[in-house]
Amino acid sequence: ERRQSQAAAATLHRRTGGNPFFVEAAIGAGATGEAAPVPWTVAETVSELLDDLGGGARSIAELLAVHGGPLPLDVLSSVVADAERVVDLLERSGIVLVVGAGLGGAVAEARLRHALIADAVAASLDPVARVARHAQLAEVLAPGGADRAADLARHLSASGDPERAAPWAVIAADRLSVRGSHQRAVEMYELALTHPPGEPRLRSTLLERASVSAALAGRVELAGAWGRAAYAARTDDDRPREAGRGWANTFVLRALDDTRGEVRDPAPDP
């Protein structure tokens, strides 16, 4: 019980940033959990603050809420005129926090001060406005190229353009997999495979990489499904099968199944 209370307190502090007004509002509304709805008092206060600060302030707050993390000031400046001044006003009002400025030449970034503010701003957006913000973010983050691959994939997909999102998702997934972030890699592979390459060999090798990452993430059933799909894609290709990847995939899956006592015979190589 004590641990539960400590965990609840930590969640409340993380969500409110320890701000007394937001803490009191969250407790009063019984909204102390991570996924609890935003108290109306908080939503109203945040909305009034943004109205008082002007349209640029609301635009920046909405972009940060939809992005779900910090954005460089130069990115915000490409959307909102005089963004640095607006961000300064938002920071003084307790809506935004600027991080990185003056730290060894790091790029200054702005983020919403805490999760409850982000939730309040996000909840104020209707579906059409949310899609528009995702599209806007995809456009302004595009110059970042491969370094922004995961963000581009996510925003393009959420803006209703999964076909353009898929190639970025492949780049992001492969990078995450190399770094050992297999859970996140699987999410990107799932997005990439909503529009897989039409050429059988490319589709098969993508599925094989996805299968290995899923296996290493402990997603054995998904790994098996992707492995079988990779094999099926290979049978549609009349060129010789590339050695190595398929066997690596099979080895990982076999080892994981052995630990579960569910050994399956791998599909034969053609």
mmCIF file of C-alpha atoms in Angstrom:
data_model
loop_
_atom_site.group_PDB
_atom_site.id
_atom_site.type_symbol
_atom_site.label_atom_id
_atom_site.label_comp_id
_atom_site.label_asym_id
_atom_site.label_seq_id
_atom_site.Cartn_x
_atom_site.Cartn_y
_atom_site.Cartn_z
ATOM 1 C CA GLU A 1 0.000 0.000 0.000
ATOM 2 C CA ARG A 2 2.853 2.351 0.838
ATOM 3 C CA ARG A 3 4.518 1.600 -2.483
ATOM 4 C CA GLN A 4 1.247 2.275 -4.290
ATOM 5 C CA SER A 5 0.939 5.625 -2.509
ATOM 6 C CA GLN A 6 4.510 6.531 -3.422
ATOM 7 C CA ALA A 7 3.915 5.567 -7.039
ATOM 8 C CA ALA A 8 0.701 7.631 -7.142
ATOM 9 C CA ALA A 9 2.521 10.635 -5.673
ATOM 10 C CA ALA A 10 5.324 10.288 -8.223
ATOM 11 C CA THR A 11 2.803 10.099 -11.068
ATOM 12 C CA LEU A 12 0.980 13.177 -9.787
ATOM 13 C CA HIS A 13 4.226 15.141 -9.506
ATOM 14 C CA ARG A 14 5.340 14.056 -12.974
ATOM 15 C CA ARG A 15 2.016 15.048 -14.477
ATOM 16 C CA THR A 16 1.674 18.405 -12.707
ATOM 17 C CA GLY A 17 5.303 19.417 -12.309
ATOM 18 C CA GLY A 18 4.538 19.969 -8.630
ATOM 19 C CA ASN A 19 2.585 23.153 -9.398
ATOM 20 C CA PRO A 20 0.278 23.669 -6.373
ATOM 21 C CA PHE A 21 -2.677 24.834 -8.487
ATOM 22 C CA PHE A 22 -2.491 21.869 -10.840
ATOM 23 C CA VAL A 23 -1.879 19.431 -7.965
ATOM 24 C CA GLU A 24 -4.944 20.702 -6.123
ATOM 25 C CA ALA A 25 -7.069 20.646 -9.288
ATOM 26 C CA ALA A 26 -6.002 17.090 -10.131
ATOM 27 C CA ILE A 27 -6.664 15.806 -6.619
ATOM 28 C CA GLY A 28 -9.997 17.627 -6.418
ATOM 29 C CA ALA A 29 -11.131 16.057 -9.681
ATOM 30 C CA GLY A 30 -9.768 12.633 -8.780
ATOM 31 C CA ALA A 31 -7.535 12.903 -11.862
ATOM 32 C CA THR A 32 -4.308 11.682 -10.326
ATOM 33 C CA GLY A 33 -3.560 8.767 -12.678
ATOM 34 C CA GLU A 34 -1.390 8.889 -15.780
ATOM 35 C CA ALA A 35 -4.360 8.577 -18.153
ATOM 36 C CA ALA A 36 -6.865 10.522 -16.058
ATOM 37 C CA PRO A 37 -8.902 13.195 -17.868
ATOM 38 C CA VAL A 38 -7.839 16.822 -17.572
ATOM 39 C CA PRO A 39 -9.742 18.667 -14.792
ATOM 40 C CA TRP A 40 -11.978 21.336 -16.287
ATOM 41 C CA THR A 41 -10.377 24.005 -14.101
ATOM 42 C CA VAL A 42 -6.963 23.229 -15.588
ATOM 43 C CA ALA A 43 -8.279 23.131 -19.159
ATOM 44 C CA GLU A 44 -10.032 26.461 -18.665
ATOM 45 C CA THR A 45 -7.007 28.114 -17.051
ATOM 46 C CA VAL A 46 -4.601 26.981 -19.777
ATOM 47 C CA SER A 47 -7.018 28.061 -22.517
ATOM 48 C CA GLU A 48 -7.466 31.522 -20.967
ATOM 49 C CA LEU A 49 -3.698 31.971 -20.628
ATOM 50 C CA LEU A 50 -3.154 31.091 -24.271
ATOM 51 C CA ASP A 51 -5.953 33.428 -25.355
ATOM 52 C CA ASP A 52 -4.370 36.271 -23.389
ATOM 53 C CA LEU A 53 -0.961 35.643 -24.977
ATOM 54 C CA GLY A 54 -2.270 35.670 -28.555
ATOM 55 C CA GLY A 55 -2.551 33.334 -31.524
ATOM 56 C CA GLY A 56 1.166 32.612 -31.825
ATOM 57 C CA ALA A 57 1.244 31.288 -28.276
ATOM 58 C CA ARG A 58 -1.594 28.873 -28.947
ATOM 59 C CA SER A 59 0.045 27.678 -32.163
ATOM 60 C CA ILE A 60 3.303 26.912 -30.368
ATOM 61 C CA ALA A 61 1.505 25.176 -27.500
ATOM 62 C CA GLU A 62 -0.499 23.044 -29.932
ATOM 63 C CA LEU A 63 2.596 22.070 -31.924
ATOM 64 C CA LEU A 64 4.412 21.045 -28.742
ATOM 65 C CA ALA A 65 1.402 19.088 -27.460
ATOM 66 C CA VAL A 66 0.912 17.218 -30.728
ATOM 67 C CA HIS A 67 4.640 16.557 -31.100
ATOM 68 C CA GLY A 68 4.792 15.160 -27.582
ATOM 69 C CA GLY A 69 8.258 16.468 -26.793
ATOM 70 C CA PRO A 70 10.614 19.431 -27.137
ATOM 71 C CA LEU A 71 11.105 21.285 -30.401
ATOM 72 C CA PRO A 72 14.049 23.530 -31.362
ATOM 73 C CA LEU A 73 13.296 27.237 -31.402
ATOM 74 C CA ASP A 74 14.392 27.455 -35.045
ATOM 75 C CA VAL A 75 11.720 24.895 -35.962
ATOM 76 C CA LEU A 76 9.075 26.891 -34.118
ATOM 77 C CA SER A 77 10.336 30.063 -35.841
ATOM 78 C CA SER A 78 9.533 28.498 -39.202
ATOM 79 C CA VAL A 79 5.876 28.324 -38.138
ATOM 80 C CA VAL A 80 5.305 31.304 -35.872
ATOM 81 C CA ALA A 81 6.637 34.810 -36.484
ATOM 82 C CA ASP A 82 8.791 36.131 -33.640
ATOM 83 C CA ALA A 83 8.719 32.699 -32.032
ATOM 84 C CA GLU A 84 11.498 33.445 -29.546
ATOM 85 C CA ARG A 85 9.527 36.332 -28.068
ATOM 86 C CA VAL A 86 6.360 34.236 -27.928
ATOM 87 C CA VAL A 87 8.208 31.350 -26.271
ATOM 88 C CA ASP A 88 9.611 33.790 -23.703
ATOM 89 C CA LEU A 89 6.056 34.936 -22.895
ATOM 90 C CA LEU A 90 4.934 31.321 -22.594
ATOM 91 C CA GLU A 91 7.840 30.553 -20.283
ATOM 92 C CA ARG A 92 7.048 33.546 -18.063
ATOM 93 C CA SER A 93 3.430 32.340 -17.901
ATOM 94 C CA GLY A 94 4.477 28.873 -16.748
ATOM 95 C CA ILE A 95 3.251 27.115 -19.892
ATOM 96 C CA VAL A 96 6.588 26.355 -21.531
ATOM 97 C CA LEU A 97 10.090 25.505 -20.371
ATOM 98 C CA VAL A 98 13.149 26.325 -22.486
ATOM 99 C CA VAL A 99 15.947 23.766 -22.212
ATOM 100 C CA GLY A 100 19.443 23.533 -23.637
ATOM 101 C CA ALA A 101 20.033 27.255 -24.088
ATOM 102 C CA GLY A 102 23.633 28.194 -23.330
ATOM 103 C CA LEU A 103 24.695 24.636 -22.453
ATOM 104 C CA GLY A 104 27.879 24.026 -24.416
ATOM 105 C CA GLY A 105 26.405 25.321 -27.654
ATOM 106 C CA ALA A 106 23.344 23.071 -27.434
ATOM 107 C CA VAL A 107 20.326 24.073 -29.488
ATOM 108 C CA ALA A 108 17.664 25.760 -27.386
ATOM 109 C CA GLU A 109 14.436 23.783 -27.312
ATOM 110 C CA ALA A 110 11.009 24.501 -25.913
ATOM 111 C CA ARG A 111 8.697 21.998 -24.292
ATOM 112 C CA LEU A 112 5.440 22.216 -22.398
ATOM 113 C CA ARG A 113 6.239 22.505 -18.705
ATOM 114 C CA HIS A 114 4.454 19.329 -17.645
ATOM 115 C CA ALA A 115 2.157 16.595 -18.864
ATOM 116 C CA LEU A 116 -1.089 18.076 -17.553
ATOM 117 C CA ILE A 117 -0.606 21.198 -19.657
ATOM 118 C CA ALA A 118 0.197 19.034 -22.681
ATOM 119 C CA ASP A 119 -2.957 16.991 -22.058
ATOM 120 C CA ALA A 120 -5.052 20.148 -21.675
ATOM 121 C CA VAL A 121 -3.790 21.634 -24.938
ATOM 122 C CA ALA A 122 -4.140 18.333 -26.825
ATOM 123 C CA ALA A 123 -7.687 17.857 -25.522
ATOM 124 C CA SER A 124 -8.669 21.257 -26.897
ATOM 125 C CA LEU A 125 -7.922 20.177 -30.463
ATOM 126 C CA ASP A 126 -10.650 18.693 -32.622
ATOM 127 C CA PRO A 127 -9.644 15.834 -34.971
ATOM 128 C CA VAL A 128 -9.297 18.105 -38.013
ATOM 129 C CA ALA A 129 -7.035 20.549 -36.165
ATOM 130 C CA ARG A 130 -4.951 17.700 -34.770
ATOM 131 C CA VAL A 131 -4.384 16.238 -38.265
ATOM 132 C CA ALA A 132 -3.435 19.696 -39.542
ATOM 133 C CA ARG A 133 -0.841 20.111 -36.783
ATOM 134 C CA HIS A 134 0.655 16.694 -37.588
ATOM 135 C CA ALA A 135 0.933 17.714 -41.254
ATOM 136 C CA GLN A 136 2.540 21.010 -40.261
ATOM 137 C CA LEU A 137 5.062 19.233 -38.053
ATOM 138 C CA ALA A 138 5.949 16.801 -40.836
ATOM 139 C CA GLU A 139 6.640 19.736 -43.133
ATOM 140 C CA VAL A 140 8.808 21.753 -40.720
ATOM 141 C CA LEU A 141 10.763 18.707 -39.495
ATOM 142 C CA ALA A 142 11.498 17.425 -43.017
ATOM 143 C CA PRO A 143 14.837 19.291 -43.322
ATOM 144 C CA GLY A 144 16.095 17.108 -40.455
ATOM 145 C CA GLY A 145 16.016 14.123 -42.823
ATOM 146 C CA ALA A 146 17.108 10.769 -41.427
ATOM 147 C CA ASP A 147 17.837 12.257 -37.996
ATOM 148 C CA ARG A 148 14.121 13.009 -37.745
ATOM 149 C CA ALA A 149 12.969 9.767 -39.380
ATOM 150 C CA ALA A 150 10.839 8.528 -36.466
ATOM 151 C CA ASP A 151 9.155 11.919 -36.042
ATOM 152 C CA LEU A 152 8.500 12.222 -39.769
ATOM 153 C CA ALA A 153 7.038 8.720 -39.930
ATOM 154 C CA ARG A 154 4.782 9.380 -36.955
ATOM 155 C CA HIS A 155 3.529 12.773 -38.100
ATOM 156 C CA LEU A 156 3.021 11.775 -41.732
ATOM 157 C CA SER A 157 1.056 8.732 -40.640
ATOM 158 C CA ALA A 158 -1.086 10.738 -38.226
ATOM 159 C CA SER A 159 -1.721 13.353 -40.913
ATOM 160 C CA GLY A 160 -3.259 10.692 -43.130
ATOM 161 C CA ASP A 161 -0.277 9.992 -45.387
ATOM 162 C CA PRO A 162 0.979 6.517 -44.389
ATOM 163 C CA GLU A 163 2.462 5.917 -47.845
ATOM 164 C CA ARG A 164 4.956 8.778 -47.385
ATOM 165 C CA ALA A 165 5.438 7.753 -43.754
ATOM 166 C CA ALA A 166 6.539 4.194 -44.574
ATOM 167 C CA PRO A 167 10.043 4.923 -46.007
ATOM 168 C CA TRP A 168 10.861 7.116 -43.004
ATOM 169 C CA ALA A 169 9.587 4.393 -40.699
ATOM 170 C CA VAL A 170 11.999 1.912 -42.318
ATOM 171 C CA ILE A 171 14.944 4.245 -41.661
ATOM 172 C CA ALA A 172 13.855 4.835 -38.081
ATOM 173 C CA ALA A 173 13.226 1.146 -37.410
ATOM 174 C CA ASP A 174 16.600 0.051 -38.770
ATOM 175 C CA ARG A 175 18.421 2.689 -36.695
ATOM 176 C CA LEU A 176 16.532 1.758 -33.533
ATOM 177 C CA SER A 177 17.237 -1.910 -34.122
ATOM 178 C CA VAL A 178 20.977 -1.282 -34.486
ATOM 179 C CA ARG A 179 20.900 0.608 -31.174
ATOM 180 C CA GLY A 180 19.091 -2.291 -29.512
ATOM 181 C CA SER A 181 15.829 -0.375 -29.006
ATOM 182 C CA HIS A 182 13.798 -3.281 -30.333
ATOM 183 C CA GLN A 183 10.427 -2.389 -28.789
ATOM 184 C CA ARG A 184 10.482 1.012 -30.483
ATOM 185 C CA ALA A 185 11.902 -0.546 -33.638
ATOM 186 C CA VAL A 186 8.924 -2.914 -33.810
ATOM 187 C CA GLU A 187 6.539 0.060 -33.651
ATOM 188 C CA MET A 188 8.310 1.634 -36.609
ATOM 189 C CA TYR A 189 8.414 -1.651 -38.550
ATOM 190 C CA GLU A 190 4.663 -1.989 -38.005
ATOM 191 C CA LEU A 191 4.196 1.446 -39.517
ATOM 192 C CA ALA A 192 6.591 0.697 -42.374
ATOM 193 C CA LEU A 193 4.717 -2.495 -43.223
ATOM 194 C CA THR A 194 1.420 -0.674 -43.715
ATOM 195 C CA HIS A 195 2.921 0.225 -47.116
ATOM 196 C CA PRO A 196 5.684 -2.328 -47.761
ATOM 197 C CA PRO A 197 7.865 -2.243 -50.874
ATOM 198 C CA GLY A 198 6.189 -3.727 -53.900
ATOM 199 C CA GLU A 199 9.322 -5.526 -55.086
ATOM 200 C CA PRO A 200 9.342 -9.004 -53.462
ATOM 201 C CA ARG A 201 13.021 -9.060 -52.500
ATOM 202 C CA LEU A 202 12.863 -5.667 -50.789
ATOM 203 C CA ARG A 203 9.610 -6.617 -49.050
ATOM 204 C CA SER A 204 11.084 -9.909 -47.861
ATOM 205 C CA THR A 205 14.298 -8.411 -46.472
ATOM 206 C CA LEU A 206 12.272 -5.742 -44.663
ATOM 207 C CA LEU A 207 10.044 -8.417 -43.147
ATOM 208 C CA GLU A 208 13.106 -10.430 -42.097
ATOM 209 C CA ARG A 209 14.643 -7.449 -40.295
ATOM 210 C CA ALA A 210 11.311 -6.719 -38.667
ATOM 211 C CA SER A 211 10.956 -10.348 -37.603
ATOM 212 C CA VAL A 212 14.363 -10.435 -35.930
ATOM 213 C CA SER A 213 13.651 -7.182 -34.084
ATOM 214 C CA ALA A 214 10.271 -8.483 -32.942
ATOM 215 C CA ALA A 215 11.886 -11.681 -31.677
ATOM 216 C CA LEU A 216 14.520 -9.731 -29.744
ATOM 217 C CA ALA A 217 11.741 -7.581 -28.285
ATOM 218 C CA GLY A 218 9.991 -10.714 -27.008
ATOM 219 C CA ARG A 219 7.134 -10.399 -29.531
ATOM 220 C CA VAL A 220 7.431 -14.037 -30.592
ATOM 221 C CA GLU A 221 4.055 -14.422 -32.319
ATOM 222 C CA LEU A 222 4.557 -11.236 -34.323
ATOM 223 C CA ALA A 223 8.099 -12.331 -35.180
ATOM 224 C CA GLY A 224 6.775 -15.640 -36.458
ATOM 225 C CA ALA A 225 4.087 -13.959 -38.544
ATOM 226 C CA TRP A 226 6.596 -11.593 -40.119
ATOM 227 C CA GLY A 227 9.052 -14.434 -40.692
ATOM 228 C CA ARG A 228 6.415 -16.472 -42.530
ATOM 229 C CA ALA A 229 5.417 -13.399 -44.564
ATOM 230 C CA ALA A 230 9.086 -12.917 -45.487
ATOM 231 C CA TYR A 231 9.275 -16.516 -46.695
ATOM 232 C CA ALA A 232 6.065 -16.090 -48.698
ATOM 233 C CA ALA A 233 7.429 -12.949 -50.331
ATOM 234 C CA ARG A 234 10.580 -14.835 -51.313
ATOM 235 C CA THR A 235 8.598 -17.550 -53.069
ATOM 236 C CA ASP A 236 7.103 -14.829 -55.280
ATOM 237 C CA ASP A 237 10.588 -13.768 -56.352
ATOM 238 C CA ASP A 238 12.246 -15.888 -59.046
ATOM 239 C CA ARG A 239 15.750 -14.722 -58.100
ATOM 240 C CA PRO A 240 17.918 -16.821 -55.749
ATOM 241 C CA ARG A 241 17.341 -16.364 -52.063
ATOM 242 C CA GLU A 242 20.029 -14.301 -50.276
ATOM 243 C CA ALA A 243 21.752 -16.410 -47.631
ATOM 244 C CA GLY A 244 22.099 -15.357 -44.036
ATOM 245 C CA ARG A 245 19.175 -13.196 -43.052
ATOM 246 C CA GLY A 246 16.555 -15.900 -43.271
ATOM 247 C CA TRP A 247 18.691 -18.296 -41.241
ATOM 248 C CA ALA A 248 19.458 -15.609 -38.640
ATOM 249 C CA ASN A 249 15.744 -14.987 -38.347
ATOM 250 C CA THR A 250 15.024 -18.693 -37.929
ATOM 251 C CA PHE A 251 17.796 -19.099 -35.340
ATOM 252 C CA VAL A 252 16.442 -16.296 -33.148
ATOM 253 C CA LEU A 253 12.878 -17.543 -33.360
ATOM 254 C CA ARG A 254 13.927 -21.113 -32.656
ATOM 255 C CA ALA A 255 15.941 -20.058 -29.589
ATOM 256 C CA LEU A 256 13.017 -18.044 -28.212
ATOM 257 C CA ASP A 257 10.563 -20.847 -28.807
ATOM 258 C CA ASP A 258 12.889 -23.297 -27.057
ATOM 259 C CA THR A 259 12.749 -21.150 -23.924
ATOM 260 C CA ARG A 260 8.967 -21.376 -24.008
ATOM 261 C CA GLY A 261 8.855 -25.096 -24.723
ATOM 262 C CA GLU A 262 7.149 -24.452 -28.029
ATOM 263 C CA VAL A 263 9.698 -25.526 -30.626
ATOM 264 C CA ARG A 264 8.499 -25.192 -34.205
ATOM 265 C CA ASP A 265 10.196 -26.482 -37.329
ATOM 266 C CA PRO A 266 11.345 -23.517 -39.429
ATOM 267 C CA ALA A 267 10.003 -23.142 -42.908
ATOM 268 C CA PRO A 268 12.412 -24.806 -45.402
ATOM 269 C CA ASP A 269 14.574 -22.639 -47.619
ATOM 270 C CA PRO A 270 13.681 -22.854 -51.279
#
